[in-house]
Short mmCIF file of C-alpha atoms in Angstrom, two decimals:
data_model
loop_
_atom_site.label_atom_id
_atom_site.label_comp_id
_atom_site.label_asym_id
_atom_site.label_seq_id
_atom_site.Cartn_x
_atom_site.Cartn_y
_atom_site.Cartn_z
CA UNK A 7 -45.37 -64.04 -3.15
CA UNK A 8 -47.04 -60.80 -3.72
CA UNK A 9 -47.81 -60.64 0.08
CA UNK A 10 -44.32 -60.73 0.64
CA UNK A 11 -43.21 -58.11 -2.78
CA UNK A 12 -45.96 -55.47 -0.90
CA UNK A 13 -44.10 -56.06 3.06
CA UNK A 14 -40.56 -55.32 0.58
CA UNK A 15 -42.32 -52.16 -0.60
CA UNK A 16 -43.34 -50.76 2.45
CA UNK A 17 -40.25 -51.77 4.25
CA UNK A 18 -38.53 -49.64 1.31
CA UNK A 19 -40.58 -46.94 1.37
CA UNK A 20 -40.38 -47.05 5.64
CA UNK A 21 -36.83 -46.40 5.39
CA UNK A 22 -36.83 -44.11 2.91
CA UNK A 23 -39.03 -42.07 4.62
CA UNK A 24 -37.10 -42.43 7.95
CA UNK A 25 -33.59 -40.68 5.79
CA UNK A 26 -35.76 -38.43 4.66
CA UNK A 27 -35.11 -35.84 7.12
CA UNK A 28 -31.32 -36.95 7.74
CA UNK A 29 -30.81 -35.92 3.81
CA UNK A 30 -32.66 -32.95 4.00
CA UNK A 31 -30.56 -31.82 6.90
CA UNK A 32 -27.20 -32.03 4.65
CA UNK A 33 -28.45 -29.47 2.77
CA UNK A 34 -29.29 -26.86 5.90
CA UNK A 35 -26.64 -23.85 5.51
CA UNK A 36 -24.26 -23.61 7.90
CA UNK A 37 -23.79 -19.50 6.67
CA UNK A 38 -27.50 -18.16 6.74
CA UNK A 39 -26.32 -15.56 9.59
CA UNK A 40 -23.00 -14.18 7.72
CA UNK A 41 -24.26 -10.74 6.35
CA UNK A 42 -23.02 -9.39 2.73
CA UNK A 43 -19.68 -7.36 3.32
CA UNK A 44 -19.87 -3.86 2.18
CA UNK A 45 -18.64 -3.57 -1.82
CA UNK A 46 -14.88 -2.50 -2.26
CA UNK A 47 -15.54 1.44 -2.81
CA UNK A 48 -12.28 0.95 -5.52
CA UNK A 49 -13.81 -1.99 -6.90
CA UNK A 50 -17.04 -0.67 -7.52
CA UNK A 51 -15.46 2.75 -8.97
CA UNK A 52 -13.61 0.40 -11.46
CA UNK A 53 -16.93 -1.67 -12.48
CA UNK A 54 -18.65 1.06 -12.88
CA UNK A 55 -16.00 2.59 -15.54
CA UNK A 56 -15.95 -1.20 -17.43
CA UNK A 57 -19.56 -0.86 -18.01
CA UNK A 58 -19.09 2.82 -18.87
CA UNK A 59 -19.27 2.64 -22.87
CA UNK A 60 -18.43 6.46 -23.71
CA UNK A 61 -15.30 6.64 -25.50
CA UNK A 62 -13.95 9.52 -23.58
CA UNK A 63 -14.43 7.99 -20.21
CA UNK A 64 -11.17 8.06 -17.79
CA UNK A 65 -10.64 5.93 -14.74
CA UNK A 66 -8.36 8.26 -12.18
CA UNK A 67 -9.32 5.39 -9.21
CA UNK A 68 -6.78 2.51 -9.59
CA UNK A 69 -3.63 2.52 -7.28
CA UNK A 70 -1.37 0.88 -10.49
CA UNK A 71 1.07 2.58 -12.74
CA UNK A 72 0.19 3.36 -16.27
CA UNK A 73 2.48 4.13 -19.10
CA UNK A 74 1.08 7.42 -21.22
CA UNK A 75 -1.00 4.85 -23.18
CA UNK A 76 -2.95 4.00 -20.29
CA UNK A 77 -1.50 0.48 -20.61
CA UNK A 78 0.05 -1.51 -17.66
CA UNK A 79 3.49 -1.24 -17.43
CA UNK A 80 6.54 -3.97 -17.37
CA UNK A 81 10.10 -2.80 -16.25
CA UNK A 82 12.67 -3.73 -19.30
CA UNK A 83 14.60 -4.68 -15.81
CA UNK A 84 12.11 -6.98 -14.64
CA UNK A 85 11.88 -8.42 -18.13
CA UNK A 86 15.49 -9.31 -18.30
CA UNK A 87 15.66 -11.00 -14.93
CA UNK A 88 12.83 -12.51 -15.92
CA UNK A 89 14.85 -14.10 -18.38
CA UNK A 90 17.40 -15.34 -16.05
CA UNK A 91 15.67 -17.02 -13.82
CA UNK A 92 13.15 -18.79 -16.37
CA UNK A 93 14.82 -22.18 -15.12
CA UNK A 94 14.41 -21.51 -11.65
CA UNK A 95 13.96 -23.78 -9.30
CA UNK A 96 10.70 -23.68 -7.12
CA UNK A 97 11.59 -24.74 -3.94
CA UNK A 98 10.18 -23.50 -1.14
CA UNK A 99 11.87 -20.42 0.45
CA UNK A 100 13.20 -20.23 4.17
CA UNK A 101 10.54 -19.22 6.30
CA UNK A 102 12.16 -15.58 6.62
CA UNK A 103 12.59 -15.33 2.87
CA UNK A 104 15.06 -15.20 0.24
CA UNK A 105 18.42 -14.51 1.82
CA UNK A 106 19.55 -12.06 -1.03
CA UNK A 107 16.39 -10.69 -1.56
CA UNK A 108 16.65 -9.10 2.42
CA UNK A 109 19.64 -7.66 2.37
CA UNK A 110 18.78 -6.16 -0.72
CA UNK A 111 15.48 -4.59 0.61
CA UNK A 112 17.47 -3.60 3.57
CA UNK A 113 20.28 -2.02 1.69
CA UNK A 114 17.79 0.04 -0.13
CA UNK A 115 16.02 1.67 2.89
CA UNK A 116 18.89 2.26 5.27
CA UNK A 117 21.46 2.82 2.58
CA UNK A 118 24.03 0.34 2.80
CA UNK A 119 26.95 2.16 4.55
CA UNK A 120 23.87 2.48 7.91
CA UNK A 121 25.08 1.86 10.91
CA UNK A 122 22.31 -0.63 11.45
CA UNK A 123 23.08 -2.78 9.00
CA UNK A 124 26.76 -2.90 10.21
CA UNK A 125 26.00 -3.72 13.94
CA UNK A 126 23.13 -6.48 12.88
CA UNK A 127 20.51 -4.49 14.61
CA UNK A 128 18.23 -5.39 11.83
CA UNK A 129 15.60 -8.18 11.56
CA UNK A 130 14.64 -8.15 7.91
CA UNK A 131 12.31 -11.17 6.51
CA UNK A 132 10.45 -11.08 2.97
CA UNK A 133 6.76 -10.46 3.10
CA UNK A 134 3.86 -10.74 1.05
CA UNK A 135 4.17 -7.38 0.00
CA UNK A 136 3.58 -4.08 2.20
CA UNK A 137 0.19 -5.50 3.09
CA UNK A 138 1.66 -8.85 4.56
CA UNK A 139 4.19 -6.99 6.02
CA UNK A 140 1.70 -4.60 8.14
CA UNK A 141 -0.05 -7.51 9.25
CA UNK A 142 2.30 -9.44 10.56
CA UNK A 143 4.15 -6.55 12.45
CA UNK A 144 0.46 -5.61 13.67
CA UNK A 145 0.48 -9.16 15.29
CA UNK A 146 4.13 -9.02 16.07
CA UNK A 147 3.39 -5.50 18.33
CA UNK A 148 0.38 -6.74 19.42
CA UNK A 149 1.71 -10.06 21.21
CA UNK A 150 4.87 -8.21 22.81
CA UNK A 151 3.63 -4.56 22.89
CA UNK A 152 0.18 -5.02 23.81
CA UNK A 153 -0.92 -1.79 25.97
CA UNK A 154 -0.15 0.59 23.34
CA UNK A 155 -2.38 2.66 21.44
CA UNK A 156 -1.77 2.91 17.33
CA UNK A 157 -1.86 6.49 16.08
CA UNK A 158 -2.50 6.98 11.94
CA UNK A 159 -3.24 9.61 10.05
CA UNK A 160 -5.94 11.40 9.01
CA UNK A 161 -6.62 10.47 6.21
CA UNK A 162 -4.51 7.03 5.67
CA UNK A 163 -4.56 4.36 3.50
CA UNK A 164 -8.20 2.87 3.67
CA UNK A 165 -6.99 -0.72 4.22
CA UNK A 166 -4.33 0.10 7.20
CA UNK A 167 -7.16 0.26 9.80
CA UNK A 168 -8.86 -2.95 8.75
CA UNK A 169 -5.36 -4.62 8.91
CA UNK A 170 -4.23 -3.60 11.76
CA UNK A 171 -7.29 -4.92 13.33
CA UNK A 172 -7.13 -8.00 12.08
CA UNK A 173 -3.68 -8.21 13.59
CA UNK A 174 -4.98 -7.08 16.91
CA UNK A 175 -4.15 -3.60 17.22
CA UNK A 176 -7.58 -2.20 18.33
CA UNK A 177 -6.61 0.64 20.05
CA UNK A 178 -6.25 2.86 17.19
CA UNK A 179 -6.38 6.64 16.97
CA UNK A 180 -5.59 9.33 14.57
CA UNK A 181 -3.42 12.69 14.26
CA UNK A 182 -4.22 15.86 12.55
CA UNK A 183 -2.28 15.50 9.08
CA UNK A 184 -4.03 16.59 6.28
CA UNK A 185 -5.48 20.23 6.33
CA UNK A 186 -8.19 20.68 3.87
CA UNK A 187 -8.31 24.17 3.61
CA UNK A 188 -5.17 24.52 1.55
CA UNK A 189 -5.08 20.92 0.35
CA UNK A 190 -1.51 20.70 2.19
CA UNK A 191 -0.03 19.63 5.13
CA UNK A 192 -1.49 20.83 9.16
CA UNK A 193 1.82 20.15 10.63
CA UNK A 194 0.80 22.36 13.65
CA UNK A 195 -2.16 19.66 14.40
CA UNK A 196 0.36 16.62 13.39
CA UNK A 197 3.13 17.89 15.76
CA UNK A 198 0.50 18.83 18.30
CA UNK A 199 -1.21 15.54 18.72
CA UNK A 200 1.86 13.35 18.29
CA UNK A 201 3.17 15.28 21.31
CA UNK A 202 0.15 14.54 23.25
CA UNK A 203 -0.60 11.22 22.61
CA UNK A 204 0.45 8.55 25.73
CA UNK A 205 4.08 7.75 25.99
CA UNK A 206 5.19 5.32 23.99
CA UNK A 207 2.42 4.96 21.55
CA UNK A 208 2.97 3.40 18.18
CA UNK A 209 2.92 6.09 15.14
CA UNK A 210 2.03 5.09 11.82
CA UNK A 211 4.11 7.25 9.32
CA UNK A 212 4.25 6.96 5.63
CA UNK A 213 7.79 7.32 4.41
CA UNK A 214 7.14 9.32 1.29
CA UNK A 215 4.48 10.16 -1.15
CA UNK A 216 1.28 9.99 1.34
CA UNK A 217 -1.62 7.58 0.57
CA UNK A 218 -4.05 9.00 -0.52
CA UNK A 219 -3.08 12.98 -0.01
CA UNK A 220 0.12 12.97 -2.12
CA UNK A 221 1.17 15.74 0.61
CA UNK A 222 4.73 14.77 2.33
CA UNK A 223 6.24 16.49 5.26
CA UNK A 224 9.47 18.59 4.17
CA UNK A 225 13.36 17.59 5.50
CA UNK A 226 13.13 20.12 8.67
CA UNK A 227 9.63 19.36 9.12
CA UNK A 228 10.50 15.49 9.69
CA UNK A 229 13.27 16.48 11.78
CA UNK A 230 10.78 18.39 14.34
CA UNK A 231 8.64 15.43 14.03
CA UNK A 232 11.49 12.94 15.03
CA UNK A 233 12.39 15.02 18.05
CA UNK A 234 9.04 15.20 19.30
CA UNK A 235 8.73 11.11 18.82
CA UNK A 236 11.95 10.52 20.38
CA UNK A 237 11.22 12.63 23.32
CA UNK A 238 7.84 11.02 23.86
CA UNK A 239 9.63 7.63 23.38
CA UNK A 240 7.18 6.90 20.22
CA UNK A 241 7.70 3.85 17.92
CA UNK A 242 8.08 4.92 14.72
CA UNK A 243 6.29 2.44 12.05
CA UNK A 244 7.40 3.48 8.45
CA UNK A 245 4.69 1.86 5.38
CA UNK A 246 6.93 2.91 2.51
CA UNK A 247 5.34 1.55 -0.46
CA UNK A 248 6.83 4.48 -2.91
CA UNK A 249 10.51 4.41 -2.80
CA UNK A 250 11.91 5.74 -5.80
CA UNK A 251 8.44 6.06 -7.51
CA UNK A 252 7.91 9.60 -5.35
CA UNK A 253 10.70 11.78 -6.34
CA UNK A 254 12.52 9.56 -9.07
CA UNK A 255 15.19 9.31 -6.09
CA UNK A 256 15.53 6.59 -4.26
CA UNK A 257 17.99 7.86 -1.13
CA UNK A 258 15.71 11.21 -1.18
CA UNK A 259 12.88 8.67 -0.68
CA UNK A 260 14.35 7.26 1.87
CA UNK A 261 15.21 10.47 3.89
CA UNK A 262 12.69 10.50 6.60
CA UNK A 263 13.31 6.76 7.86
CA UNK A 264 17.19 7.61 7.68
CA UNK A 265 16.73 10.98 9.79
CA UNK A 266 14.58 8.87 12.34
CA UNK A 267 17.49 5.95 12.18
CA UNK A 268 19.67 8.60 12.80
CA UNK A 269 18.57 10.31 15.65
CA UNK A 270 18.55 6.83 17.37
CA UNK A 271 15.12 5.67 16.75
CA UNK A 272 14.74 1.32 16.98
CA UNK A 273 12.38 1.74 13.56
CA UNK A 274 9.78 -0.43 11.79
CA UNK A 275 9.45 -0.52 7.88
CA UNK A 276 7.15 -2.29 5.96
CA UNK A 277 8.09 -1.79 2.08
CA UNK A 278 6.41 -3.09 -0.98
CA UNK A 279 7.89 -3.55 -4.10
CA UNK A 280 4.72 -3.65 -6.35
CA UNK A 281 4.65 0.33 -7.23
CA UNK A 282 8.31 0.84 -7.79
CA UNK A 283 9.37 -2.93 -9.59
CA UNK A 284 6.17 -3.01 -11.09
CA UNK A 285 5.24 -6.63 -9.42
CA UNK A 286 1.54 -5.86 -8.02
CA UNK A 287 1.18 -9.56 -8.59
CA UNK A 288 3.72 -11.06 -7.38
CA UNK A 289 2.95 -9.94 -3.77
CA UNK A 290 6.76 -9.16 -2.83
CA UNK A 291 7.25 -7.19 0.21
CA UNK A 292 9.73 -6.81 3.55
CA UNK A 293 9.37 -6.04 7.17
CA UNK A 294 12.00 -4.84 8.88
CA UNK A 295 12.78 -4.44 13.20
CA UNK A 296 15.42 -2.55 14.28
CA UNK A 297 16.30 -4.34 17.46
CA UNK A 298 19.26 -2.46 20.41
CA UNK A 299 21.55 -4.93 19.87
CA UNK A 300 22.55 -8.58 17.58
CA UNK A 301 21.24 -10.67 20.36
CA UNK A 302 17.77 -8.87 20.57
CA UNK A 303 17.55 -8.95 16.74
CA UNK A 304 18.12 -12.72 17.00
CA UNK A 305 15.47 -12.87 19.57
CA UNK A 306 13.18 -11.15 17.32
CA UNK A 307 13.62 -12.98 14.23
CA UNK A 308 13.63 -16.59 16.33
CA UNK A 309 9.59 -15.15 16.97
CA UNK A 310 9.10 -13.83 13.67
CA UNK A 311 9.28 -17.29 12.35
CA UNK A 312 7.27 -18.76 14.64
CA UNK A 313 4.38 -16.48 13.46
CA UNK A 314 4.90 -16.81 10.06
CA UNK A 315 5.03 -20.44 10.16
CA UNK A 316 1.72 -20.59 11.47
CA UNK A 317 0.38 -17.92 8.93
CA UNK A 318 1.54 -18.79 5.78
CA UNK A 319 5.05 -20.58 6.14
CA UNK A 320 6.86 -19.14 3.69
CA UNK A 321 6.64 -16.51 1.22
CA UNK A 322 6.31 -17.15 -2.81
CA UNK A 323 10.14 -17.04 -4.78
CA UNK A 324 9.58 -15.71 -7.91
CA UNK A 325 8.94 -11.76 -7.00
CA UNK A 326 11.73 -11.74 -4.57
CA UNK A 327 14.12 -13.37 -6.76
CA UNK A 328 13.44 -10.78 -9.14
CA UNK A 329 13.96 -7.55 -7.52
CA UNK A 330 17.37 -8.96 -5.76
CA UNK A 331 18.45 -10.09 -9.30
CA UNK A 332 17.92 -6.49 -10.43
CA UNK A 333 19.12 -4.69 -6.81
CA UNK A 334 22.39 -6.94 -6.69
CA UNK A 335 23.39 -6.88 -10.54
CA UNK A 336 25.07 -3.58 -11.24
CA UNK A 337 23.89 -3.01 -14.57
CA UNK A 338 20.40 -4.43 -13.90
CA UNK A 339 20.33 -1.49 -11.34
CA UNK A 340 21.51 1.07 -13.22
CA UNK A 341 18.38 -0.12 -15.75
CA UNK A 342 15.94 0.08 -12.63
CA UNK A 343 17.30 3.46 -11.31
CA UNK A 344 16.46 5.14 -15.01
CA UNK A 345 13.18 3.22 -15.27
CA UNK A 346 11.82 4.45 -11.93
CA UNK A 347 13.06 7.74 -12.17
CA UNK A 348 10.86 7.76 -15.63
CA UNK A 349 8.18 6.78 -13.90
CA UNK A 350 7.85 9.21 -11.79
CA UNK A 351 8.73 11.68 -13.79
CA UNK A 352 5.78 11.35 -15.91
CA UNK A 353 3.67 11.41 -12.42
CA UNK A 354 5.50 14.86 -12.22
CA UNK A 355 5.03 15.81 -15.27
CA UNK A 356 1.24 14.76 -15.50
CA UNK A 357 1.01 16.74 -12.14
CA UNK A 358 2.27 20.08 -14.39
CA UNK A 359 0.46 19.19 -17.55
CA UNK A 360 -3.27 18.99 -15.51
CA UNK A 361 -2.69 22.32 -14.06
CA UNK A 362 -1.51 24.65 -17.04
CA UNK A 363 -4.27 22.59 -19.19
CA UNK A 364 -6.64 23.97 -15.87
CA UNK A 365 -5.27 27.46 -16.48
CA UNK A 366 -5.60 27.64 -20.01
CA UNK A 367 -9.46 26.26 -19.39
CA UNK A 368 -9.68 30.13 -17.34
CA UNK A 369 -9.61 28.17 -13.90
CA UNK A 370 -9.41 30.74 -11.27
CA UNK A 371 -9.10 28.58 -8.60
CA UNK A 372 -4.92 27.79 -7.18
CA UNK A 373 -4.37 24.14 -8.44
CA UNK A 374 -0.35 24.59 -6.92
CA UNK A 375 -1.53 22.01 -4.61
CA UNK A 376 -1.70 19.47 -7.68
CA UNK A 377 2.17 20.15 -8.14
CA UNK A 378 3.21 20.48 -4.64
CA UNK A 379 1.85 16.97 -3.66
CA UNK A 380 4.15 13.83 -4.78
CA UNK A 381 3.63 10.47 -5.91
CA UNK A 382 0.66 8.53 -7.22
CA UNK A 383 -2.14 10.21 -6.05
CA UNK A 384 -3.60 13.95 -5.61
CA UNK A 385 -6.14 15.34 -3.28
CA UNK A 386 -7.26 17.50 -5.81
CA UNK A 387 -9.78 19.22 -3.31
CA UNK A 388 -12.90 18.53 -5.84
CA UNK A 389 -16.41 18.19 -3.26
CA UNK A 390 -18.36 15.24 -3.46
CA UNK A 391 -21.45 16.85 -5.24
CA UNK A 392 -18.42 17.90 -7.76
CA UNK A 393 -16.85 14.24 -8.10
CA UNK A 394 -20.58 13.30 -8.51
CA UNK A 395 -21.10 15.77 -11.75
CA UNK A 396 -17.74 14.51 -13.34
CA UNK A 397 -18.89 10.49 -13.09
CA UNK A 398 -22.31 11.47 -14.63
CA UNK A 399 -21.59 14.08 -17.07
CA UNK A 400 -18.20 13.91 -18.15
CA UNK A 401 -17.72 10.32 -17.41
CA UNK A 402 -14.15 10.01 -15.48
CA UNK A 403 -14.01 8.06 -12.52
CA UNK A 404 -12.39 9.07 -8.95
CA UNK A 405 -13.08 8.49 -4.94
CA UNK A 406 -15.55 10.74 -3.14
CA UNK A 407 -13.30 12.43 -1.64
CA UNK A 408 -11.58 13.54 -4.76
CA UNK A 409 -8.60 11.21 -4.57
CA UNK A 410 -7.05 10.99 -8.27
CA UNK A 411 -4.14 8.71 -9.51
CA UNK A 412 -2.13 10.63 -11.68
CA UNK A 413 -0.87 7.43 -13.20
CA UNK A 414 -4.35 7.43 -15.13
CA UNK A 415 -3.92 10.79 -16.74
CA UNK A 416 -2.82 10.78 -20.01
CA UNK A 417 -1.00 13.32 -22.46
CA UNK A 418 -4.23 12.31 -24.66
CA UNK A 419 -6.29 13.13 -21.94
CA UNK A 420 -5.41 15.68 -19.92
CA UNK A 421 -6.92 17.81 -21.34
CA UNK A 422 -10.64 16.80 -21.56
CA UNK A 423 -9.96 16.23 -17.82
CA UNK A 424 -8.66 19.52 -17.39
CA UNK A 425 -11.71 21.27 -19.22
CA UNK A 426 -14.49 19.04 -17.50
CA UNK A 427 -13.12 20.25 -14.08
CA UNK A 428 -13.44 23.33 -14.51
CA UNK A 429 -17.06 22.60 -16.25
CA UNK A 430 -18.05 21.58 -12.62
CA UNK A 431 -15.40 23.95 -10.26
CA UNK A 432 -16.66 27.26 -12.28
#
């Protein structure tokens, strides 16, 4: 018997030591050769403030509204659709989106008396937000326009490169916008290049209030622009991701992609709704393709799905179904016309504030920059070694390259931002 217990034992320990190796083995990663991605330069700005624990500290880096308490802000519009749709269904969309919810978006851009929207030129689906929409019309071009170059300016939004990318377009250039010397626009260098890039390139534009310069091409000076595109035979891609947060006016807003529309230009536009409803998190968005003709823009849209199905199917209800609530309810968009106009008039007025609070510090330097840009952010024209000295000493928080969101100044603290510029501009 206790031959035959020690032959059990061995035979045990035999084939435990043969599954040794096979168990080991389960554990082996599968992801030693991915490398660390490099940190979020906005995320690590806004870390870097929450572990900040001076009281006077200001954080001029997030791309989010702010009422003049430096609290997040919900529309009294959004509120009360809210409300109305609290026994919603939830029910998946159509792949293209919420029906209403287009037409809306549509409406809004074009105006609704355009002539696009009146010949069913347009392809309009819901997307999740401007982002999703500038993916899936880089995939879109790159599938059926695939030997042209993308043109963006310089500077653009830091994520339009990446995304772009992603979708395919690799063949990405820049034009001359921004012209640092007087903190406003080189429309010389942007006219210049856009007239000789290749024929037929694609041409990112922003529609209003520029991300991250706050600097905006003037009525005439989009005009020129369009003429120059048409005659080149361009494709004009519009991100408009301000409309009605810029100037307080949404149709003023909306005057570049009309002019373009207007002068016969087949236009892209990707909008998000997150800055001007207020509904970062609900990821609500459109892309819309002007197509020649109905049939084309049937074409178009029968492809469109096809891509979204395989990407995410459809797009989530609840933002959507909010902003066409408020765009198709007359009174709810009276309420959302006042509200955004109030938001950006405290941008504005922020804008002002910062520069007589710079003048009354004895700044000598010309801040009219500050008020001439529009729109969320300011290229205040600080240096790095000078965005550097307000972080450590004076503890407010902004991009390297001086980028500020005026939706984080404050009439409680403008002016300690005012004075600790010119502390390190003197």
């Amino acid at each position: 018997m206790l031959r035959f217990s020690n032959a059990c034992a061995r035979l045990a320990f035999a084939r435990k030591s043969a599954l040794a190796p096979a168990a080991v083995a389960q554990h082996r990663s599968l992801w030693s050769h991915v490398e660390a991605g490099p940190p979020d330069p906005i995320l690590g700005l806004t870390q870097a403030f929450l572990h900040d624990t001076n009281p006077k500290k200001i954080n001029l880096g997030v791309g989010a509204y702010r009422d003049d308490n430096n609290k997040p802000h919900v529309l009294q519009c959004v509120k009360e659709a809210s409300r109305r749709l609290q026994d919603e269904n939830l029910e998946y969309l159509p792949i293209v989106g919420l029906p209403a919810f287009n037409k809306a978006a549509a409406e809004l851009v074009f105006g609704a008396d355009s002539p696009v929207l009146k010949e069913n030129r347009n392809v309009t689906i819901q997307s999740l937000s401007g982002t999703g929409a500038l993916r899936l019309i880089g995939e879109f071009l790159a599938r059926y326009q695939p030997d042209r170059k993308l043109l963006m300016p310089n500077p653009t939004w830091a994520n339009h490169a990446p995304t772009f990318k992603a979708g395919g377009l690799a063949d990405q250039d820049s034009y001359r916008y921004y012209d640092p010397s007087t903190c406003g626009l080189d429309f010389d260098g942007f006219a210049e290049d856009i007239d000789r890039a290749a024929e037929g390139s694609i041409v990112l534009l922003h529609a209003c209030a520029h991300n991250p310069t706050g600097v905006d091409p003037s009525a005439d000076q989009w005009k020129e622009i369009s003429a120059i595109m048409k005659k080149r035979n361009h494709i004009a891609l519009f991100d408009s991701a301000y409309q009605g947060f810029a100037s307080g006016d949404c149709d003023r807003d909306a005057q570049a992609v009309r002019q373009f529309v207007n002068d016969g230009h087949n236009v892209i536009v990707c909008q998000s709704f997150a800055k001007n409803f207020g509904l970062y998190g609900t990821r609500t968005g459109a892309l819309t393709i002007v197509a020649a003709n109905e049939a084309e823009a049937e074409r178009v849209s029968s492809q469109l799905k096809i891509h979204i199905r395989s990407m995410y199917s459809n797009p989530p209800c609840h933002g959507s179904r909010i902003v066409a609530e408020v765009l198709n309810d007359p009174e709810l968009n009276k309420l959302w016309l006042r509200e955004v106009k109030s938001m950006a008039d405290r941008i504005i007025s922020m804008r002002h504030t910062l520069v007589d609070n710079l003048d009354a510090a004895g700044s000598t330097r010309d801040w009219k920059h500050i008020t001439d840009q529009i729109g969320m952010f300011t290229f205040t024209g600080l240096k790095p070694d000078e965005v550097d000295r307000l972080r450590e000493e004076y503890h407010i928080y902004m991009t390297k390259n001086g980028r500020v969101s005026v939706a984080g100044i404050t009439t409680s603290n403008v002016k300690y931002l005012a004075d600790s510029i010119h502390e390190v501009t003197k």
